[in-house]
Coordinates of C-alpha atoms and ligand atoms in Angstrom, one line a residue:
X1 CA 0.0 0.0 0.0
X2 CA 1.3 3.5 -0.9
X3 CA 1.3 6.5 1.3
X4 CA -1.1 8.1 -1.2
X5 CA -3.5 5.2 -0.8
X6 CA -3.3 5.5 3.0
X7 CA -3.8 9.2 2.9
X8 CA -6.9 8.8 0.7
X9 CA -8.5 6.3 3.1
X10 CA -7.8 8.5 6.1
X11 CA -8.8 11.8 4.5
X12 CA -11.6 13.5 6.4
X13 CA -11.9 10.7 9.0
X14 CA -12.8 12.3 12.3
X15 CA -10.2 12.1 15.0
X16 CA -11.8 13.8 18.0
X17 CA -14.3 12.7 20.6
X18 CA -17.9 12.9 19.5
X19 CA -19.6 14.5 22.5
X20 CA -23.0 16.2 22.6
X21 CA -23.1 16.4 18.8
X22 CA -19.7 18.1 18.4
X23 CA -16.1 17.0 17.8
X24 CA -13.9 17.8 20.8
X25 CA -10.4 17.1 21.9
X26 CA -9.8 15.3 25.2
X27 CA -10.1 17.6 28.3
X28 CA -6.4 17.1 29.0
X29 CA -5.4 17.1 25.3
X30 CA -4.0 13.5 25.4
X31 CA -4.2 11.3 22.2
X32 CA -4.0 7.6 21.3
X33 CA -1.8 6.4 18.4
X34 CA -3.5 4.1 15.9
X35 CA -1.4 1.5 14.1
X36 CA -1.6 -0.5 10.9
X37 CA -1.1 -4.1 12.1
X38 CA 0.3 -5.1 8.7
X39 CA 3.2 -2.7 9.0
X40 CA 3.4 -1.9 12.7
X41 CA 3.4 1.8 11.7
X42 CA 1.4 4.6 13.2
X43 CA -1.3 5.8 10.8
X44 CA -3.2 8.4 12.9
X45 CA -3.9 9.6 16.4
X46 CA -7.3 10.2 18.0
X47 CA -8.4 12.0 21.1
X48 CA -8.0 10.0 24.3
X49 CA -11.1 10.6 26.6
X50 CA -10.5 11.4 30.2
X51 CA -12.7 10.6 33.2
X52 CA -14.2 14.1 33.0
X53 CA -15.0 13.6 29.3
X54 CA -16.7 10.4 30.3
X55 CA -18.9 12.2 32.8
X56 CA -19.5 15.0 30.2
X57 CA -20.8 12.3 27.8
X58 CA -23.1 10.9 30.5
X59 CA -24.4 14.5 31.1
X60 CA -25.1 14.9 27.3
X61 CA -26.8 11.4 27.1
X62 CA -28.8 12.1 30.2
X63 CA -29.9 15.5 28.9
X64 CA -30.9 14.1 25.5
X65 CA -32.7 11.1 27.0
X66 CA -36.3 12.4 27.6
X67 CA -36.5 14.0 24.1
X68 CA -35.2 10.9 22.4
X69 CA -37.5 8.6 24.4
X70 CA -40.4 10.8 23.4
X71 CA -39.5 10.9 19.7
X72 CA -42.1 8.8 17.9
X73 CA -40.8 5.2 17.1
X74 CA -41.5 5.8 13.4
X75 CA -39.2 8.8 13.4
X76 CA -36.5 6.9 15.3
X77 CA -37.0 4.0 12.8
X78 CA -36.5 6.3 9.8
X79 CA -33.3 7.8 11.2
X80 CA -31.9 4.2 11.6
X81 CA -33.0 3.3 8.1
X82 CA -31.1 6.3 6.8
X83 CA -28.1 5.2 8.8
X84 CA -28.3 1.8 7.0
X85 CA -28.4 3.4 3.7
X86 CA -25.6 5.9 4.4
X87 CA -23.4 3.1 5.7
X88 CA -24.1 0.9 2.7
X89 CA -23.3 3.8 0.3
X90 CA -20.0 4.2 2.1
X91 CA -19.0 0.5 2.1
X92 CA -15.7 0.9 0.3
X93 CA -14.4 3.8 2.4
X94 CA -15.4 2.1 5.7
X95 CA -14.1 -1.3 4.6
X96 CA -10.7 0.2 3.8
X97 CA -10.6 2.0 7.1
X98 CA -11.4 -1.3 8.9
X99 CA -8.5 -3.0 7.0
X100 CA -6.2 -0.2 7.9
X101 CA -6.7 -0.2 11.7
X102 CA -7.7 -3.8 12.3
X103 CA -5.7 -5.8 9.7
X104 CA -8.4 -8.0 8.3
X105 CA -8.8 -8.7 4.6
X106 CA -10.8 -6.5 2.3
X107 CA -13.3 -9.3 1.7
X108 CA -13.8 -9.7 5.5
X109 CA -14.1 -5.9 5.9
X110 CA -16.7 -5.5 3.2
X111 CA -18.6 -8.4 4.8
X112 CA -18.4 -6.7 8.1
X113 CA -19.7 -3.4 6.8
X114 CA -22.7 -5.1 5.2
X115 CA -23.3 -7.1 8.5
X116 CA -22.9 -3.9 10.6
X117 CA -25.3 -1.8 8.4
X118 CA -27.9 -4.6 8.7
X119 CA -28.2 -3.9 12.4
X120 CA -29.4 -0.4 11.6
X121 CA -31.9 -1.8 9.1
X122 CA -33.1 -4.6 11.4
X123 CA -33.6 -2.2 14.3
X124 CA -35.2 0.4 12.1
X125 CA -37.9 -2.3 11.6
X126 CA -37.9 -3.3 15.3
X127 CA -38.2 0.3 16.6
X128 CA -42.0 0.2 15.9
X129 CA -42.3 -3.2 17.6
X130 CA -41.5 -2.7 21.3
X131 CA -44.9 -4.2 22.0
X132 CA -46.3 -4.7 25.5
X133 CA -49.0 -7.1 26.7
X134 CA -52.4 -7.0 28.4
X135 CA -54.0 -9.9 30.2
X136 CA -56.7 -10.6 32.8
X137 CA -55.3 -11.3 36.2
X138 CA -55.8 -15.0 37.2
X139 CA -58.2 -13.8 40.0
X140 CA -60.3 -12.0 37.4
X141 CA -60.1 -8.8 39.6
X142 CA -58.1 -6.6 37.3
X143 CA -56.0 -6.4 34.1
X144 CA -52.2 -6.8 34.0
X145 CA -50.9 -4.3 31.6
X146 CA -47.2 -4.5 30.7
X147 CA -45.4 -1.7 28.8
X148 CA -41.8 -1.6 27.5
X149 CA -39.9 1.5 28.4
X150 CA -36.4 2.6 27.3
X151 CA -34.0 1.5 30.1
X152 CA -32.1 4.8 29.9
X153 CA -28.5 6.0 29.5
X154 CA -26.5 3.1 28.2
X155 CA -22.7 2.6 28.2
X156 CA -21.5 0.5 25.3
X157 CA -18.0 -1.0 25.3
X158 CA -16.8 -2.8 22.2
X159 CA -13.7 -4.8 21.1
X160 CA -11.4 -4.3 18.1
X161 CA -12.2 -7.5 16.1
X162 CA -15.4 -6.2 14.5
X163 CA -15.0 -2.4 15.0
X164 CA -18.2 -1.6 12.9
X165 CA -20.5 -4.5 13.7
X166 CA -20.0 -4.6 17.5
X167 CA -20.8 -0.8 17.6
X168 CA -24.0 -1.0 15.4
X169 CA -25.2 -4.2 17.1
X170 CA -25.5 -2.1 20.3
X171 CA -26.3 1.4 18.9
X172 CA -29.1 0.0 16.7
X173 CA -31.2 -1.6 19.4
X174 CA -30.5 1.1 21.9
X175 CA -31.7 3.9 19.6
X176 CA -34.7 1.8 18.5
X177 CA -35.7 1.4 22.1
X178 CA -35.4 5.1 22.8
X179 CA -32.1 5.0 24.8
X180 CA -29.2 7.4 24.6
X181 CA -25.7 6.0 24.6
X182 CA -22.0 6.6 25.2
X183 CA -19.9 4.2 23.1
X184 CA -16.3 3.5 24.1
X185 CA -14.7 1.6 21.2
X186 CA -11.4 -0.4 21.6
X187 CA -8.4 1.8 21.5
X188 CA -6.9 -0.3 18.7
X189 CA -9.8 0.6 16.3
X190 CA -11.3 3.9 17.2
X191 CA -11.4 5.3 13.6
X192 CA -14.3 3.1 12.4
X193 CA -16.4 4.0 15.4
X194 CA -15.8 7.7 14.8
X195 CA -16.7 7.3 11.1
X196 CA -20.0 5.7 12.3
X197 CA -20.6 8.6 14.7
X198 CA -20.3 11.0 11.7
X199 CA -22.8 9.0 9.7
X200 CA -25.3 9.1 12.6
X201 CA -24.9 12.8 12.9
X202 CA -25.5 13.3 9.2
X203 CA -28.7 11.2 9.1
X204 CA -30.2 13.3 11.9
X205 CA -29.5 11.6 15.3
X206 CA -29.9 14.6 17.7
X207 CA -27.0 15.9 19.7
X208 CA -26.2 13.9 22.8
X209 CA -28.2 10.8 21.7
X210 CA -25.0 9.0 20.6
X211 CA -21.6 10.0 22.1
X212 CA -18.4 8.2 21.0
X213 CA -15.3 8.3 23.3
X214 CA -12.2 6.5 22.4
X215 CA -10.0 6.1 25.4
X216 CA -6.8 4.4 26.4
X217 CA -7.9 4.9 30.0
X218 CA -10.8 2.4 29.7
X219 CA -10.7 1.2 33.3
X220 CA -11.1 4.6 35.1
X221 CA -13.4 6.1 32.4
X222 CA -15.8 3.2 32.2
X223 CA -15.8 2.8 36.0
X224 CA -16.6 6.5 36.5
X225 CA -19.5 6.2 34.1
X226 CA -20.9 3.1 35.8
X227 CA -20.5 4.7 39.2
X228 CA -22.8 7.5 38.0
X229 CA -26.4 6.6 39.0
X230 CA -27.8 8.1 35.8
X231 CA -26.3 5.2 33.8
X232 CA -28.8 2.3 33.7
X233 CA -27.3 -0.1 31.2
X234 CA -23.9 -1.6 30.4
X235 CA -23.6 -3.5 27.1
X236 CA -20.1 -5.0 26.9
X237 CA -18.5 -7.1 24.2
X238 CA -15.0 -8.3 24.9
X239 CA -12.9 -10.8 26.9
X240 CA -14.4 -12.8 29.8
X241 CA -11.6 -11.5 32.0
X242 CA -12.6 -7.8 31.5
X243 CA -16.3 -8.8 31.5
X244 CA -16.0 -10.3 35.0
X245 CA -14.4 -7.1 36.3
X246 CA -17.1 -4.9 34.7
X247 CA -19.9 -7.1 36.2
X248 CA -18.4 -6.4 39.6
X249 CA -18.3 -2.7 38.9
X250 CA -21.9 -2.7 37.6
X251 CA -23.1 -4.4 40.7
X252 CA -22.3 -1.3 42.8
X253 CA -25.1 0.7 41.2
X254 CA -27.1 -2.3 40.1
X255 CA -26.7 -1.4 36.4
X256 CA -28.3 -3.9 34.0
X257 CA -25.5 -5.9 32.2
X258 CA -25.5 -7.5 28.8
X259 CA -22.2 -9.4 28.3
X260 CA -20.9 -10.8 25.1
X261 CA -17.7 -12.5 26.2
X262 CA -15.1 -15.0 25.0
X263 CA -15.7 -18.2 23.2
X264 CA -14.0 -21.6 22.7
X265 CA -16.1 -23.1 19.9
X266 CA -16.0 -26.9 19.3
X267 CA -16.3 -28.1 15.7
X268 CA -17.5 -31.7 15.5
X269 CA -17.2 -33.7 12.3
X270 CA -19.0 -37.1 12.2
X271 CA -17.8 -39.8 9.8
X272 CA -21.0 -39.6 7.8
X273 CA -20.4 -35.9 7.0
X274 CA -19.7 -34.7 3.4
X275 CA -16.0 -34.2 4.0
X276 CA -15.4 -31.6 1.3
X277 CA -18.4 -29.6 2.6
X278 CA -17.1 -30.0 6.2
X279 CA -13.7 -28.6 5.2
X280 CA -15.4 -25.6 3.5
X281 CA -17.5 -25.0 6.6
X282 CA -14.4 -25.4 8.8
X283 CA -12.5 -22.8 6.8
X284 CA -15.4 -20.3 7.3
X285 CA -15.7 -21.1 11.0
X286 CA -12.0 -20.9 11.6
X287 CA -10.7 -18.3 9.2
X288 CA -13.3 -15.6 9.1
X289 CA -11.4 -12.5 10.4
X290 CA -8.2 -14.6 10.4
X291 CA -9.4 -16.5 13.4
X292 CA -9.9 -13.3 15.5
X293 CA -13.6 -13.9 16.1
X294 CA -15.4 -15.0 19.3
X295 CA -17.3 -17.4 17.1
X296 CA -14.1 -18.9 15.6
X297 CA -13.9 -22.7 15.7
X298 CA -11.3 -23.3 18.4
X299 CA -11.3 -27.1 18.8
X300 CA -11.8 -29.6 16.0
X301 CA -13.2 -33.0 17.1
X302 CA -13.2 -35.4 14.2
X303 CA -14.5 -39.0 14.2
X304 CA -12.1 -41.9 13.9
X305 CA -12.1 -43.1 10.3
X306 CA -12.2 -39.7 8.7
X307 CA -9.8 -37.8 10.9
X308 CA -6.7 -38.3 8.8
X309 CA -8.4 -37.3 5.6
X310 CA -10.2 -34.3 7.1
X311 CA -6.9 -33.1 8.7
X312 CA -5.0 -33.5 5.4
X313 CA -7.7 -31.6 3.4
X314 CA -7.9 -28.8 6.0
X315 CA -4.1 -28.5 6.1
X316 CA -4.0 -28.2 2.3
X317 CA -6.6 -25.4 2.4
X318 CA -4.9 -23.6 5.2
X319 CA -1.4 -23.8 3.6
X320 CA -2.9 -22.3 0.4
X321 CA -3.9 -19.0 2.1
X322 CA -2.1 -15.9 0.9
X323 CA -0.8 -13.7 3.7
X324 CA -0.3 -10.0 3.3
X325 CA -1.7 -6.5 3.6
X326 CA -5.5 -6.8 3.7
X327 CA -5.9 -4.0 1.1
X328 CA -4.4 -6.2 -1.5
X329 CA -7.6 -7.9 -2.8
X330 CA -5.7 -11.2 -3.6
X331 CA -4.8 -11.6 0.1
X332 CA -6.8 -14.1 2.1
X333 CA -5.2 -13.7 5.5
X334 CA -4.1 -10.5 7.1
X335 CA -2.0 -9.9 10.3
X336 CA -3.2 -10.3 13.8
X337 CA -4.1 -7.0 15.5
X338 CA -1.0 -6.4 17.5
X339 CA 2.2 -7.9 18.8
X340 CA 0.7 -9.1 22.1
X341 CA -2.0 -11.1 20.3
X342 CA 0.5 -12.7 18.0
X343 CA 2.7 -13.6 21.0
X344 CA -0.2 -15.2 22.8
X345 CA -1.0 -17.4 19.7
X346 CA 2.7 -18.4 19.3
X347 CA 2.8 -19.4 23.0
X348 CA -0.4 -21.5 22.8
X349 CA 1.1 -23.4 19.8
X350 CA 4.5 -23.9 21.4
X351 CA 2.9 -25.1 24.7
X352 CA 0.7 -27.6 22.8
X353 CA 3.6 -28.9 20.7
X354 CA 5.7 -29.3 23.9
X355 CA 2.9 -31.5 25.2
X356 CA 3.3 -33.8 22.1
X357 CA 1.1 -32.4 19.4
X358 CA 2.4 -32.5 15.8
X359 CA 2.5 -29.6 13.4
X360 CA 0.8 -30.5 10.1
X361 CA 1.3 -27.0 8.6
X362 CA 2.4 -23.6 9.8
X363 CA 3.5 -23.3 13.4
X364 CA 6.1 -20.7 13.5
X365 CA 6.5 -16.9 12.9
X366 CA 8.5 -15.7 10.0
X367 CA 10.6 -12.5 10.2
X368 CA 9.3 -9.3 8.6
X369 CA 7.2 -6.3 9.5
X370 CA 3.6 -6.6 10.8
X371 CA 2.0 -9.1 13.1
X372 CA 1.5 -12.1 10.8
X373 CA 1.0 -15.6 12.0
X374 CA 0.8 -18.4 9.5
X375 CA -2.2 -20.7 9.1
X376 CA -1.5 -23.6 11.3
X377 CA -3.0 -27.1 11.8
X378 CA -2.0 -29.3 14.7
X379 CA -2.7 -33.0 15.0
X380 CA -2.4 -35.5 17.9
X381 CA -3.4 -32.8 20.3
X382 CA -3.5 -34.2 23.9
X383 CA -6.3 -33.5 26.3
X384 CA -5.7 -30.4 28.4
X385 CA -3.4 -28.7 25.8
X386 CA -3.6 -24.9 26.0
X387 CA -5.0 -24.6 22.5
X388 CA -8.0 -26.6 23.6
X389 CA -8.7 -24.8 26.9
X390 CA -8.0 -21.2 25.9
X391 CA -9.5 -19.0 23.2
X392 CA -6.8 -19.0 20.4
X393 CA -7.9 -15.8 18.5
X394 CA -5.7 -16.7 15.6
X395 CA -5.4 -19.0 12.5
X396 CA -4.7 -22.2 14.4
X397 CA -6.7 -25.4 14.1
X398 CA -6.1 -28.2 16.6
X399 CA -7.5 -31.6 15.6
X400 CA -8.6 -34.2 18.2
X401 CA -10.0 -37.7 17.3
X402 CA -13.1 -39.1 18.9
X403 CA -14.8 -42.5 18.8
X404 CA -18.6 -42.0 19.3
X405 CA -21.3 -39.4 19.6
X406 CA -21.4 -39.5 23.4
X407 CA -17.6 -38.8 23.5
X408 CA -17.9 -35.9 21.0
X409 CA -20.6 -34.3 23.2
X410 CA -18.6 -34.7 26.4
X411 CA -15.5 -33.2 24.7
X412 CA -17.3 -30.3 23.2
X413 CA -19.0 -29.3 26.4
X414 CA -15.8 -29.6 28.5
X415 CA -15.2 -25.9 28.6
X416 CA -16.0 -22.9 30.8
X417 CA -17.2 -21.2 27.6
X418 CA -20.5 -21.7 25.8
X419 CA -20.8 -19.3 22.9
X420 CA -21.2 -21.4 19.8
X421 CA -20.7 -25.0 18.6
X422 CA -20.5 -26.4 15.1
X423 CA -21.7 -29.8 14.0
X424 CA -21.2 -31.5 10.6
X425 CA -23.2 -34.6 9.7
X426 CA -25.5 -35.8 6.9
X427 CA -27.8 -37.4 9.5
X428 CA -30.3 -34.6 10.4
X429 CA -31.7 -36.5 13.4
X430 CA -28.2 -36.9 14.8
X431 CA -27.4 -33.3 13.9
X432 CA -30.4 -31.9 15.8
X433 CA -29.8 -34.3 18.7
X434 CA -26.2 -33.2 19.1
X435 CA -27.1 -29.5 18.6
X436 CA -29.5 -29.7 21.5
X437 CA -26.9 -31.4 23.6
X438 CA -24.5 -28.6 23.1
X439 CA -24.2 -26.3 26.2
X440 CA -23.8 -23.2 24.0
X441 CA -26.0 -20.2 23.1
X442 CA -25.7 -20.9 19.4
X443 CA -25.1 -23.9 17.1
X444 CA -24.0 -24.0 13.4
X445 CA -25.4 -27.2 12.0
X446 CA -23.6 -27.9 8.6
X447 CA -22.9 -24.2 8.7
X448 CA -19.8 -22.2 9.5
X449 CA -21.3 -18.8 10.2
X450 CA -24.2 -18.1 12.7
X451 CA -24.1 -14.3 13.0
X452 CA -27.3 -12.7 11.7
X453 CA -28.9 -9.4 12.8
X454 CA -32.3 -11.2 12.9
X455 CA -31.1 -13.9 15.3
X456 CA -30.4 -13.8 19.1
X457 CA -26.6 -13.9 19.4
X458 CA -25.0 -14.8 22.8
X459 CA -23.6 -17.4 25.0
X460 CA -24.1 -19.6 28.0
X461 CA -21.7 -20.2 30.9
X462 CA -18.7 -17.7 31.0
X463 CA -19.4 -16.6 27.4
X464 CA -21.9 -14.1 28.7
X465 CA -25.3 -12.9 29.7
X466 CA -28.1 -11.7 27.5
X467 CA -28.5 -11.7 23.7
X468 CA -27.9 -9.2 20.9
X469 CA -29.7 -9.2 17.6
X470 CA -33.2 -10.3 16.8
X471 CA -36.1 -9.1 19.0
X472 CA -34.2 -10.1 22.1
X473 CA -31.6 -7.5 21.3
X474 CA -34.2 -4.7 21.5
X475 CA -35.6 -6.0 24.8
X476 CA -32.1 -5.7 26.4
X477 CA -32.5 -1.9 26.1
X478 CA -36.0 -1.8 27.6
X479 CA -37.4 -2.3 31.1
X480 CA -40.9 -3.7 31.5
X481 CA -43.4 -1.8 33.7
X482 CA -46.4 -3.6 35.0
X483 CA -49.5 -1.6 35.7
X484 CA -52.4 -3.3 37.6
X485 CA -55.5 -1.7 36.1
X486 CA -59.2 -1.7 36.9
X487 CA -61.3 -0.4 34.1
Ligands
NAD1 P1 -11.0 -6.7 25.8 O1 -11.8 -7.3 26.9 O2 -9.5 -6.6 26.1 O3 -11.5 -5.3 25.5 C1 -12.9 -5.1 25.1 C2 -13.2 -3.6 25.4 O4 -13.1 -3.4 26.8 C3 -12.3 -2.6 24.7 O5 -13.0 -1.5 24.4 C4 -11.3 -2.3 25.8 O6 -10.7 -1.0 25.7 C5 -12.2 -2.3 27.0 N1 -11.6 -2.5 28.3 C6 -10.4 -3.2 28.6 N2 -10.2 -3.2 29.9 C7 -11.2 -2.5 30.5 C8 -11.5 -2.1 31.8 N3 -10.7 -2.5 32.8 N4 -12.6 -1.4 32.0 C9 -13.4 -1.1 31.0 N5 -13.2 -1.4 29.8 C10 -12.1 -2.1 29.5 O7 -11.3 -7.6 24.5 P2 -10.6 -7.4 23.1 O8 -9.2 -8.0 23.1 O9 -10.8 -6.0 22.6 O10 -11.5 -8.4 22.2 C11 -11.4 -9.7 22.1 C12 -12.3 -10.5 23.0 O11 -13.6 -10.1 22.7 C13 -12.3 -12.0 22.8 O12 -12.3 -12.6 24.1 C14 -13.5 -12.2 22.1 O13 -14.0 -13.5 22.2 C15 -14.5 -11.2 22.6 N6 -15.6 -11.0 21.7 C16 -16.8 -11.5 22.0 C17 -17.8 -11.3 21.2 C18 -19.2 -11.8 21.5 O14 -20.2 -11.4 20.9 N7 -19.3 -12.8 22.4 C19 -17.7 -10.6 20.0 C20 -16.4 -10.1 19.6 C21 -15.4 -10.3 20.5

């Protein structure tokens, strides 16, 4: 990529805090450098919100709250619909920006923009459907009327791996429900979030309804906002470790939490599966976003009899990936987001090989700029190996052999996480039986991608609380009020 290309992508991208409808520098003037993970070079710097900026954003969201909640749902819906259209129109620009700050490939980035924009379209349609209920009390004495009200000022905290979609998956339903928000994007990828703020301003979101505050001081800034009794909702997507800490903070003011946390997805291949299709599905489940997805297949369990063939086919496909800068359209695997992420992946692989696993392809870092890690397949992975117990977040596929259905279910559920599971089989009865036995919030049955704005996304166990997307996603930003009525 040339400097001219980079300058074109970054031209006119907002770099300040978006607070109360205006662009502002941080109260103490500090900034956060943003890097291109493919080169390791700084490409921009954005304002770094302080604690007082966080409180100023809560002030703005609180002030804008009653007006936004009273705005007719149809008007809110039409603003969200315009946001969908504006985002779609700007696909190429936003996709290039995502590649530049996150490192993913252009194809993945375009896919993300389409997925992200769909949350605005879906919640434009849901904004007019925050329906309540009415029923006769069992005693017959009165009516039970239940209405859905916006929960109030919402703090949204998002990760770097889907900088557009994780923001719109929260902003869409919050605005549809009538809530005002403060979004704190990940400090690795603030540019996309600020570009989305600009779109929302252009399509008519009133001042203070959406505030976007990048901050490298996440701990104190988010804590100060959660300690403020005017904040009623925390919607967090990120690691289980940080999620646990934020749940403890939210407990102090009894803030309603929605938590989309880490995953460790099992991918089960039965001997009756169409093996070529299973490899295609595996590539999608493993390699979308270069493995940097909470939904990424983390552990491959393959039935005895087809394991050697599946492993060979998967290794062939993995080895054929072209690594490079995501803006080169022929590239199918970009870098990991930063040096620490690559180091963690390398350590997981080394630890697993030290326990006796064999490397079928990949397995070691090559010299050069950027945070690249080669596509890797590991076989003979022993129980308890770190690649099986921890979230890999990189292009590494460990393969384990199982004998029968019961063993595959036990292995798949042997995790503290429960976000998503994948099952490949031609036998639909078995597929549904195993899917229901999975202790996870989502299952991909002969399918490597489950994310859909119309479906409830979320996990069981330590993968989180609550759901995003679908009608459930809207309800997370509402509170029901019950009125006992005599009429
Ligand atoms: P992270 O937990 O390090 O950071 C997530 C966000 O929290 C960022 O905005 C970060 O700045 C902020 N943060 C960090 N420390 C904080 C603190 N003490 N107080 C307040 N905020 C803090 O996660 P990450 O590395 O950005 O993202 C990767 C993780 O996100 C993975 O575990 C992945 O599985 C998870 N994830 C989950 C989903 C899902 O829907 N379940 C989706 C995408 C990513």
